[in-house]
JSON list of C-alpha atoms in Angstrom, two decimals:
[
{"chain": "B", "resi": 1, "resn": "UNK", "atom": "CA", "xyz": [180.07, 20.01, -97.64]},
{"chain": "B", "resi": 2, "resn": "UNK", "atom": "CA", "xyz": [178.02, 17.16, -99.62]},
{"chain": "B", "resi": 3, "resn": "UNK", "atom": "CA", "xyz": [174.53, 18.89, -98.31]},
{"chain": "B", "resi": 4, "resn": "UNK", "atom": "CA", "xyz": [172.33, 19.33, -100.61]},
{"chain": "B", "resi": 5, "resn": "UNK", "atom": "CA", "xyz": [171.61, 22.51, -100.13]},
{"chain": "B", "resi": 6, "resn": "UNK", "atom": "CA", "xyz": [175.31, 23.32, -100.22]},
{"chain": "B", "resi": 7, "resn": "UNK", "atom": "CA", "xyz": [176.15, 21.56, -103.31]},
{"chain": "B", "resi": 8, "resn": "UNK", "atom": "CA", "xyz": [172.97, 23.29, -105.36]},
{"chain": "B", "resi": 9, "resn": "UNK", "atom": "CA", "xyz": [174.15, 26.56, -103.55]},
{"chain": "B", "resi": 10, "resn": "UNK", "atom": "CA", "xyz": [177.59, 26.09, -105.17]},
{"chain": "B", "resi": 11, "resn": "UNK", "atom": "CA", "xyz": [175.98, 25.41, -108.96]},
{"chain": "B", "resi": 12, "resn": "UNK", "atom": "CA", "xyz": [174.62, 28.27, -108.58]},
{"chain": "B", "resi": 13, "resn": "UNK", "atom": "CA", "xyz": [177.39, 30.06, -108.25]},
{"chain": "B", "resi": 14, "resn": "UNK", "atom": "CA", "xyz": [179.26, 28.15, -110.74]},
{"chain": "B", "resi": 15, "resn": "UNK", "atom": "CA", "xyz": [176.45, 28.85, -113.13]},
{"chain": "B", "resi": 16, "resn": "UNK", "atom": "CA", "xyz": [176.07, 32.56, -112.26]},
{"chain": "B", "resi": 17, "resn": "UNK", "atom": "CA", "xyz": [180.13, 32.91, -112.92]},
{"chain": "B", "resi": 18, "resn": "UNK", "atom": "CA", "xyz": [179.00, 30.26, -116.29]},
{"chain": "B", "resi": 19, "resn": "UNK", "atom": "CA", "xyz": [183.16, 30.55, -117.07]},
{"chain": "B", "resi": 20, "resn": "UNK", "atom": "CA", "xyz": [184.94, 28.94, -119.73]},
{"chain": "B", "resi": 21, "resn": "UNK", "atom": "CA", "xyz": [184.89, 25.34, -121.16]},
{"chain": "B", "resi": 22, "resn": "UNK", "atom": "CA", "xyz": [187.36, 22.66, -119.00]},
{"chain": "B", "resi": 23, "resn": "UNK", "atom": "CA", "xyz": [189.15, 19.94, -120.70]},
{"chain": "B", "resi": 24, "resn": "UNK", "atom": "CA", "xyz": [185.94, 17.86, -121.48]},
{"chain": "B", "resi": 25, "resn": "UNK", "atom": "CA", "xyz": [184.02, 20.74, -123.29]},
{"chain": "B", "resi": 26, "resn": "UNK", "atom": "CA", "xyz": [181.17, 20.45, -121.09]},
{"chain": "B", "resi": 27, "resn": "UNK", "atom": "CA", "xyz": [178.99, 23.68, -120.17]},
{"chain": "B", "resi": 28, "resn": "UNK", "atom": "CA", "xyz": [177.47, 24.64, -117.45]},
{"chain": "B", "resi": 29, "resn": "UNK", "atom": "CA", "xyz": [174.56, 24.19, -118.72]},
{"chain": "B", "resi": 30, "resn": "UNK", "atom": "CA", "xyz": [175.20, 20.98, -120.10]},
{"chain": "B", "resi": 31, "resn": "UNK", "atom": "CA", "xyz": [176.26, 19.72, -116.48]},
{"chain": "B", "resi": 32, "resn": "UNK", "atom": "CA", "xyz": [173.46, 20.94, -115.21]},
{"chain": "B", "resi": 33, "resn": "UNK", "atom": "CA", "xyz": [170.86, 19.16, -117.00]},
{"chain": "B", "resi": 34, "resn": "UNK", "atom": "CA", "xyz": [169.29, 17.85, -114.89]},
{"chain": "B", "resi": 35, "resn": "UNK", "atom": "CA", "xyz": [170.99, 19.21, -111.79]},
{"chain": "B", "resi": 36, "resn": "UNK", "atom": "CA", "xyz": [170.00, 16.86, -109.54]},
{"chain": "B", "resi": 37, "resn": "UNK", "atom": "CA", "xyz": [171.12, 14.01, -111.30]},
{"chain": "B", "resi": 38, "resn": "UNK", "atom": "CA", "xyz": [174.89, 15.59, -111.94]},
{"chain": "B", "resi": 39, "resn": "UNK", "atom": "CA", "xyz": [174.66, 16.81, -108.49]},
{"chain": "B", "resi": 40, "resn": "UNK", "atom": "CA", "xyz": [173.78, 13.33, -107.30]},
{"chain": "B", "resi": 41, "resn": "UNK", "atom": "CA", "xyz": [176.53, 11.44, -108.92]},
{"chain": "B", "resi": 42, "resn": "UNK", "atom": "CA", "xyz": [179.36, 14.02, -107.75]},
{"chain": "B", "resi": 43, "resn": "UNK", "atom": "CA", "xyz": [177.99, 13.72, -104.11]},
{"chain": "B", "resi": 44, "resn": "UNK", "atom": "CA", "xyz": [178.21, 10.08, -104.37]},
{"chain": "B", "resi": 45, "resn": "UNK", "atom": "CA", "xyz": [181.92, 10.06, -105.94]},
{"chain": "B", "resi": 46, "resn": "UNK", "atom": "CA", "xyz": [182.55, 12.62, -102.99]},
{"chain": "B", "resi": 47, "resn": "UNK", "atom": "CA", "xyz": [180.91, 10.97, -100.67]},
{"chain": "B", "resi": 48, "resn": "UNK", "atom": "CA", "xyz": [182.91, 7.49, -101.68]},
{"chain": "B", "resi": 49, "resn": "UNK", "atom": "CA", "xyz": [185.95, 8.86, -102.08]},
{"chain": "B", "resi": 50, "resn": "UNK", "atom": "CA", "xyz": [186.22, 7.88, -105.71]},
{"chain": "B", "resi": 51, "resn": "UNK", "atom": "CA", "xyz": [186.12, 11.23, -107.19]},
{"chain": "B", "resi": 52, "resn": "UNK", "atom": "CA", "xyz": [188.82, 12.00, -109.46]},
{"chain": "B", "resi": 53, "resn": "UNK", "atom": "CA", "xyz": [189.94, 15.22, -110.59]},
{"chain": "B", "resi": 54, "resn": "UNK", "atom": "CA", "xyz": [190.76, 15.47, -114.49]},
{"chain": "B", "resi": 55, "resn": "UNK", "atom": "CA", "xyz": [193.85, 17.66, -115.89]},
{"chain": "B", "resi": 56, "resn": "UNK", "atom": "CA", "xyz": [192.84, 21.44, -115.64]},
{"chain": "B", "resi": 57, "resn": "UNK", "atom": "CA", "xyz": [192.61, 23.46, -119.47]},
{"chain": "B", "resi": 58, "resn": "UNK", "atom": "CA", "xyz": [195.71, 25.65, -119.34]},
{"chain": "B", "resi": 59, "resn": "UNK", "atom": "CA", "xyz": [195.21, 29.44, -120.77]},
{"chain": "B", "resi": 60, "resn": "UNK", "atom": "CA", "xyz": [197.39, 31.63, -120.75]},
{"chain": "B", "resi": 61, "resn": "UNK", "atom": "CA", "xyz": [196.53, 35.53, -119.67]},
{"chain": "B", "resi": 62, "resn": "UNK", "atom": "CA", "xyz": [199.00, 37.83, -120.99]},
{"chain": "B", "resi": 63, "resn": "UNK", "atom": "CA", "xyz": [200.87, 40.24, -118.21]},
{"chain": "B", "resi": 64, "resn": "UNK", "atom": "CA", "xyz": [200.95, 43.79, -118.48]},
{"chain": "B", "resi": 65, "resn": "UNK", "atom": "CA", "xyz": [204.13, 45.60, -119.49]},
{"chain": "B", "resi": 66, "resn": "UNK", "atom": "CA", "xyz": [205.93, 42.52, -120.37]},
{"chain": "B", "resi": 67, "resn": "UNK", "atom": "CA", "xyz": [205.33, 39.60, -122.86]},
{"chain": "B", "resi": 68, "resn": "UNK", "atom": "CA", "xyz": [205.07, 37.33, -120.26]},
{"chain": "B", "resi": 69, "resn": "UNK", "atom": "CA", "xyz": [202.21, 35.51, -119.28]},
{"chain": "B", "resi": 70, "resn": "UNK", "atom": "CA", "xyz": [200.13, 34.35, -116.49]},
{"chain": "B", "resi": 71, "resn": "UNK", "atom": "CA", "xyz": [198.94, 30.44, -116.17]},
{"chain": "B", "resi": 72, "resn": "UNK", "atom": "CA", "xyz": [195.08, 30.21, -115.49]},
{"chain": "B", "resi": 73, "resn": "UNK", "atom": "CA", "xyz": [193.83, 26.32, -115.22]},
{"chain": "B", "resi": 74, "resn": "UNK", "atom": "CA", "xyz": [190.49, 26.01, -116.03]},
{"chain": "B", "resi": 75, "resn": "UNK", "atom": "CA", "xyz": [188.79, 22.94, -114.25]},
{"chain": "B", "resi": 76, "resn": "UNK", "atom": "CA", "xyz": [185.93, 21.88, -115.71]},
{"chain": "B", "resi": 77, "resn": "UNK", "atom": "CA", "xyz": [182.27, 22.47, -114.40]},
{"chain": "B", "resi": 78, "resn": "UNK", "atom": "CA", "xyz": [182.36, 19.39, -112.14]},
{"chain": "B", "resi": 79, "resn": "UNK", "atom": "CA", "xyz": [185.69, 20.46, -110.50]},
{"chain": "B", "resi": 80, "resn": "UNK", "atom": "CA", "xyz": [184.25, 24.30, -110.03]},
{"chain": "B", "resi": 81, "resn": "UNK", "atom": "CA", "xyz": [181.19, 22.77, -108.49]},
{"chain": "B", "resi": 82, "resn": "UNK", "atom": "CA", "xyz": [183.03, 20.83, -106.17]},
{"chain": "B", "resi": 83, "resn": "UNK", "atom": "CA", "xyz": [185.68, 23.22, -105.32]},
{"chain": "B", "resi": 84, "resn": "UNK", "atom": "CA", "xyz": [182.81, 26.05, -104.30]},
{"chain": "B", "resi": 85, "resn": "UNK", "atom": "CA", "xyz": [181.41, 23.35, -102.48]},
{"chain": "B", "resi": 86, "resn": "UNK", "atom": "CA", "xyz": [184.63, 23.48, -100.24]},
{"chain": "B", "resi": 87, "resn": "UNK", "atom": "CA", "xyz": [184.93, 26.76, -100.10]},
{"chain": "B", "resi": 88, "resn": "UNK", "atom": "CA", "xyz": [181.68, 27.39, -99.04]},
{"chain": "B", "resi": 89, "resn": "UNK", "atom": "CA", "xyz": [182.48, 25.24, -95.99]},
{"chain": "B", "resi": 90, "resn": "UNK", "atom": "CA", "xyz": [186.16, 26.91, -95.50]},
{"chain": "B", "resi": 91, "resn": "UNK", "atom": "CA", "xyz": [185.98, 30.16, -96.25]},
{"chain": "B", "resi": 92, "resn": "UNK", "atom": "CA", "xyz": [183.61, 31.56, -93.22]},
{"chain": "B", "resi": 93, "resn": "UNK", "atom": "CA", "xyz": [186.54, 28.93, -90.84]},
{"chain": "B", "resi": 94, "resn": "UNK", "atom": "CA", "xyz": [189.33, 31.45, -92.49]},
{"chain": "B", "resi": 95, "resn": "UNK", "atom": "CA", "xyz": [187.71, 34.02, -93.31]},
{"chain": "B", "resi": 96, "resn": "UNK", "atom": "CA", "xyz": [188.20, 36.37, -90.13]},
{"chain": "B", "resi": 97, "resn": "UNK", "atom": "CA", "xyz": [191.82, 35.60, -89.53]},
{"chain": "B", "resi": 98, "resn": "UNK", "atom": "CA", "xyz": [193.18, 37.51, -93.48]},
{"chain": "B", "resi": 99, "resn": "UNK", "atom": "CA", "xyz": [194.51, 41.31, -92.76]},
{"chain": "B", "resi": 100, "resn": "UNK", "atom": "CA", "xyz": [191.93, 43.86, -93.46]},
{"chain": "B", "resi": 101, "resn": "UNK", "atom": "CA", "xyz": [194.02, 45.27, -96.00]},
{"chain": "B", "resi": 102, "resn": "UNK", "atom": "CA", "xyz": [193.56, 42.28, -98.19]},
{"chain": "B", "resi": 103, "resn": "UNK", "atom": "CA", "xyz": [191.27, 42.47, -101.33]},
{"chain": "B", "resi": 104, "resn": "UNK", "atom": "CA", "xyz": [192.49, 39.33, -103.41]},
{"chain": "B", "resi": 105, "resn": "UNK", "atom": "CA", "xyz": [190.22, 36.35, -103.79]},
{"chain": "B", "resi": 106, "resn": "UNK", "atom": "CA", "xyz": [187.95, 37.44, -100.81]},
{"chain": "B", "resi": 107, "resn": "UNK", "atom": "CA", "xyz": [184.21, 37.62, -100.49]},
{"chain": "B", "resi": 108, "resn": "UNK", "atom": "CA", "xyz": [182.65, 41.11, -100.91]},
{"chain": "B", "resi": 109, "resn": "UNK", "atom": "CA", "xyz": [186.30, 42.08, -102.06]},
{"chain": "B", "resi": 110, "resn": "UNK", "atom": "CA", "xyz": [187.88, 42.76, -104.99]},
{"chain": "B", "resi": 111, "resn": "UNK", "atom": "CA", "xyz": [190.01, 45.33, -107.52]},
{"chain": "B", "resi": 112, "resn": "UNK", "atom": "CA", "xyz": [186.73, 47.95, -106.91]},
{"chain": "B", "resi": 113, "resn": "UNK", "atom": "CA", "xyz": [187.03, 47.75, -103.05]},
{"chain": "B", "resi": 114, "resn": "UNK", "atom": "CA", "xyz": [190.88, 48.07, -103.45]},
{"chain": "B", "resi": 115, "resn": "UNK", "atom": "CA", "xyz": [190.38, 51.01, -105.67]},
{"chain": "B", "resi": 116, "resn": "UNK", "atom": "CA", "xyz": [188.21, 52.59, -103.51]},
{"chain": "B", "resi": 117, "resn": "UNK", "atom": "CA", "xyz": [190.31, 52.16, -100.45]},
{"chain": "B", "resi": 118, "resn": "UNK", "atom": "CA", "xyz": [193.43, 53.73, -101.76]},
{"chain": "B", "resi": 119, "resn": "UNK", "atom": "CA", "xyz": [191.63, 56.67, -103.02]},
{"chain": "B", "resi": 120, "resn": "UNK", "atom": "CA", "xyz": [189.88, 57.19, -99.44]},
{"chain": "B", "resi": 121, "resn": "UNK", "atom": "CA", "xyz": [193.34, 56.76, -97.95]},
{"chain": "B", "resi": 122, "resn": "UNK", "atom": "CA", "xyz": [194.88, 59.00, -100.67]},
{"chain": "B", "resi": 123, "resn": "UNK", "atom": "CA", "xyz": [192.28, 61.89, -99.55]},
{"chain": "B", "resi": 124, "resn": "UNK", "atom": "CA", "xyz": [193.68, 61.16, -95.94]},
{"chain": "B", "resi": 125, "resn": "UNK", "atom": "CA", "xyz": [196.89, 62.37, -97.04]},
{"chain": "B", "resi": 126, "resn": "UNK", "atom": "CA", "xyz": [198.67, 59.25, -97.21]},
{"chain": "B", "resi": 127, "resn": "UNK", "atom": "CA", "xyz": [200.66, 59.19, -100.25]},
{"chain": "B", "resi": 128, "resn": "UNK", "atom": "CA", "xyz": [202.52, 55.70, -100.75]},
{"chain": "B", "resi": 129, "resn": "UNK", "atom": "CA", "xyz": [200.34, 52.67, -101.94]},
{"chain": "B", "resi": 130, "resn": "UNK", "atom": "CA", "xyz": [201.90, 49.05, -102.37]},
{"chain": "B", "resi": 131, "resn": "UNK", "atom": "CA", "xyz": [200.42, 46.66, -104.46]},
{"chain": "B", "resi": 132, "resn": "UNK", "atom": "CA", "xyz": [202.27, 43.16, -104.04]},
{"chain": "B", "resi": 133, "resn": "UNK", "atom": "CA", "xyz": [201.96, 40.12, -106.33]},
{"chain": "B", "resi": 134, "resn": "UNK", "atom": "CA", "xyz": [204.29, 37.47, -105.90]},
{"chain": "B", "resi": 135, "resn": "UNK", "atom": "CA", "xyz": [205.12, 35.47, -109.27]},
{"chain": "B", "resi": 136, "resn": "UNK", "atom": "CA", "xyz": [204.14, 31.88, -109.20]},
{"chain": "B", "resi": 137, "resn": "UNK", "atom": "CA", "xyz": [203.12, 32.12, -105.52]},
{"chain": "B", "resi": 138, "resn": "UNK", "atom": "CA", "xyz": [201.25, 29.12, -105.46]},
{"chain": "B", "resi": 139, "resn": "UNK", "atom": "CA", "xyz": [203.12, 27.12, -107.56]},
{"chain": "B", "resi": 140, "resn": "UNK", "atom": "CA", "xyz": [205.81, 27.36, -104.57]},
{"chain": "B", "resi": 141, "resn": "UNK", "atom": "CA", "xyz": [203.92, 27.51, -101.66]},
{"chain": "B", "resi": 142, "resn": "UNK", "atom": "CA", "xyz": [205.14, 24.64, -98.68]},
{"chain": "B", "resi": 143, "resn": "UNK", "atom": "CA", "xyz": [201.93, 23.00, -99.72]},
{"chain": "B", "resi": 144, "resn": "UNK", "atom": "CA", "xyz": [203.39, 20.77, -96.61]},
{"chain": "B", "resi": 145, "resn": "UNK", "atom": "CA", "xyz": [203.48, 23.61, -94.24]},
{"chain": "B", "resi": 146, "resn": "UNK", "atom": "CA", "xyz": [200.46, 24.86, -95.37]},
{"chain": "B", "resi": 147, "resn": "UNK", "atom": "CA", "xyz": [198.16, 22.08, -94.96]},
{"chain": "B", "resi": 148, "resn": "UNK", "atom": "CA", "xyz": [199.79, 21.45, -91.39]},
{"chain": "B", "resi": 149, "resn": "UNK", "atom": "CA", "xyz": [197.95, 24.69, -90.29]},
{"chain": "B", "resi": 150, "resn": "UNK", "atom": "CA", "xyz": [195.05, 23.73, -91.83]},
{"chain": "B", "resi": 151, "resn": "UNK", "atom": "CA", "xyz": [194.71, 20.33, -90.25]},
{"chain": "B", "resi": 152, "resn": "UNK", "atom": "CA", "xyz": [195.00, 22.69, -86.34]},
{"chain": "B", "resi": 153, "resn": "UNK", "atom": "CA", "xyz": [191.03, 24.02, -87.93]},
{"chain": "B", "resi": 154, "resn": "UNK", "atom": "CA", "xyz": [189.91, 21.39, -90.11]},
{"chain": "B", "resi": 155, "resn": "UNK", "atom": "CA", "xyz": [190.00, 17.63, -88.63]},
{"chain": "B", "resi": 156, "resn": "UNK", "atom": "CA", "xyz": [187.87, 15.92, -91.04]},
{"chain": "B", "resi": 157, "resn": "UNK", "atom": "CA", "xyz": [189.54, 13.29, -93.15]},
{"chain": "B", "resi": 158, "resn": "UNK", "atom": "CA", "xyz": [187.71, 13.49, -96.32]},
{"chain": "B", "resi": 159, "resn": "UNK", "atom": "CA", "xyz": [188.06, 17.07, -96.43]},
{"chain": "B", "resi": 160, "resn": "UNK", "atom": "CA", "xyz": [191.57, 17.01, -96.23]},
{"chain": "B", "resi": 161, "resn": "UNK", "atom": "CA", "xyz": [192.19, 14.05, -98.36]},
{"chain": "B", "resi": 162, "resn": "UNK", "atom": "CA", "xyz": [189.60, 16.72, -101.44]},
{"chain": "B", "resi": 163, "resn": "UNK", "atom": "CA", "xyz": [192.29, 19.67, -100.04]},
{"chain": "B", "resi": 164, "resn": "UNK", "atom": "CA", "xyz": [195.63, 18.16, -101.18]},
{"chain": "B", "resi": 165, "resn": "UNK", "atom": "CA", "xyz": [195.57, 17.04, -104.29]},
{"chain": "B", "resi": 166, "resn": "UNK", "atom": "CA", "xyz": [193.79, 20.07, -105.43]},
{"chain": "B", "resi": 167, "resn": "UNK", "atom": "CA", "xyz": [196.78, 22.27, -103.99]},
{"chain": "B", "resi": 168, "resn": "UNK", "atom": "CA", "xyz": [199.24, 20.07, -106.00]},
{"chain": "B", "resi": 169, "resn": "UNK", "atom": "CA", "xyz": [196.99, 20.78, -109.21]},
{"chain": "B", "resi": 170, "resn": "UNK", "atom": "CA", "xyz": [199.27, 22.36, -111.91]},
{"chain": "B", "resi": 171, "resn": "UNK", "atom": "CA", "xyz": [202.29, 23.35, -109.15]},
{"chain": "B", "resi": 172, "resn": "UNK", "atom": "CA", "xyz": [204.93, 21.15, -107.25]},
{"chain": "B", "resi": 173, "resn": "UNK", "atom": "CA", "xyz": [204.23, 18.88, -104.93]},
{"chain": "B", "resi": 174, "resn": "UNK", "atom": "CA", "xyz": [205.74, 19.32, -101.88]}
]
């Protein structure tokens, strides 16, 4: 996770995404002047264990159909760096064991591919089509029972000791 490579890798993608300002008001572009110096200093806090996640901007995306709304936290650029740092390490662990019929929050997946599939099985002849979103689903996840089955694919310690706290961001602790 604190490769080089993998940590420039996941600026990149930070910076491609570019995303709105965290709590600190920084840009991307602002943290990543010079890169390898912000890049340094978060490997080191990572590395040491001393890194320290700040309070996530909350936003607010209104909800279709009702005047509801939807809580977004927006970590700043540091926190996005890191976290695509991790997922560039988990994702490709987890990645094969999701249902193929899942489009959320996946790589090379999304609301087009979803689209696409339901008309393809519409033109099959199939003629129901679910859509499930659970409200506040991981605000109440077992974060407990969840990182038990993590820990049976991921043993090391630092990762796990990055995992929790940012699980426990913004939702219950558990």
């Amino acid at each position: 996770m604190l490769s080089e490579r993998n940590l420039q890798a996941a600026l990149g993608a930070v910076w491609r995404n570019d995303g709105a300002l965290g709590v600190d008001g920084q840009t991307v572009q602002q943290f990543g002047e010079p890169s390898e110096w912000a890049l340094a200093r978060l490997r080191d806090a990572l590395k040491t264990q001393r890194y320290r996640r700040p309070l996530a901007r909350r936003f607010w995306i209104p909800r279709a159909g009702t005047s509801e709304g939807r809580p977004l936290g927006i970590p700043v650029v540091r926190d996005r760096t890191a976290e695509a740092a991790l997922r560039h390490v988990l994702e490709p662990i987890f990645e094969h064991d999701f249902a193929p019929s899942s489009y959320g929050f996946r790589p090379g997946r999304g609301c087009r591919e979803a689209v696409a599939r339901v008309e393809e099985l519409l033109s099959q002849g199939h003629v129901w089509c679910v859509d499930a979103d659970l409200k506040s689903y991981f605000d109440t996840i077992p974060h407990d029972r969840l990182m038990t089955l993590v820990r049976q694919r991921i043993v090391d310690g630092s990762v796990l000791s990055l995992l929790e706290p940012w699980l426990r961001a913004g939702g219950r602790r558990s």
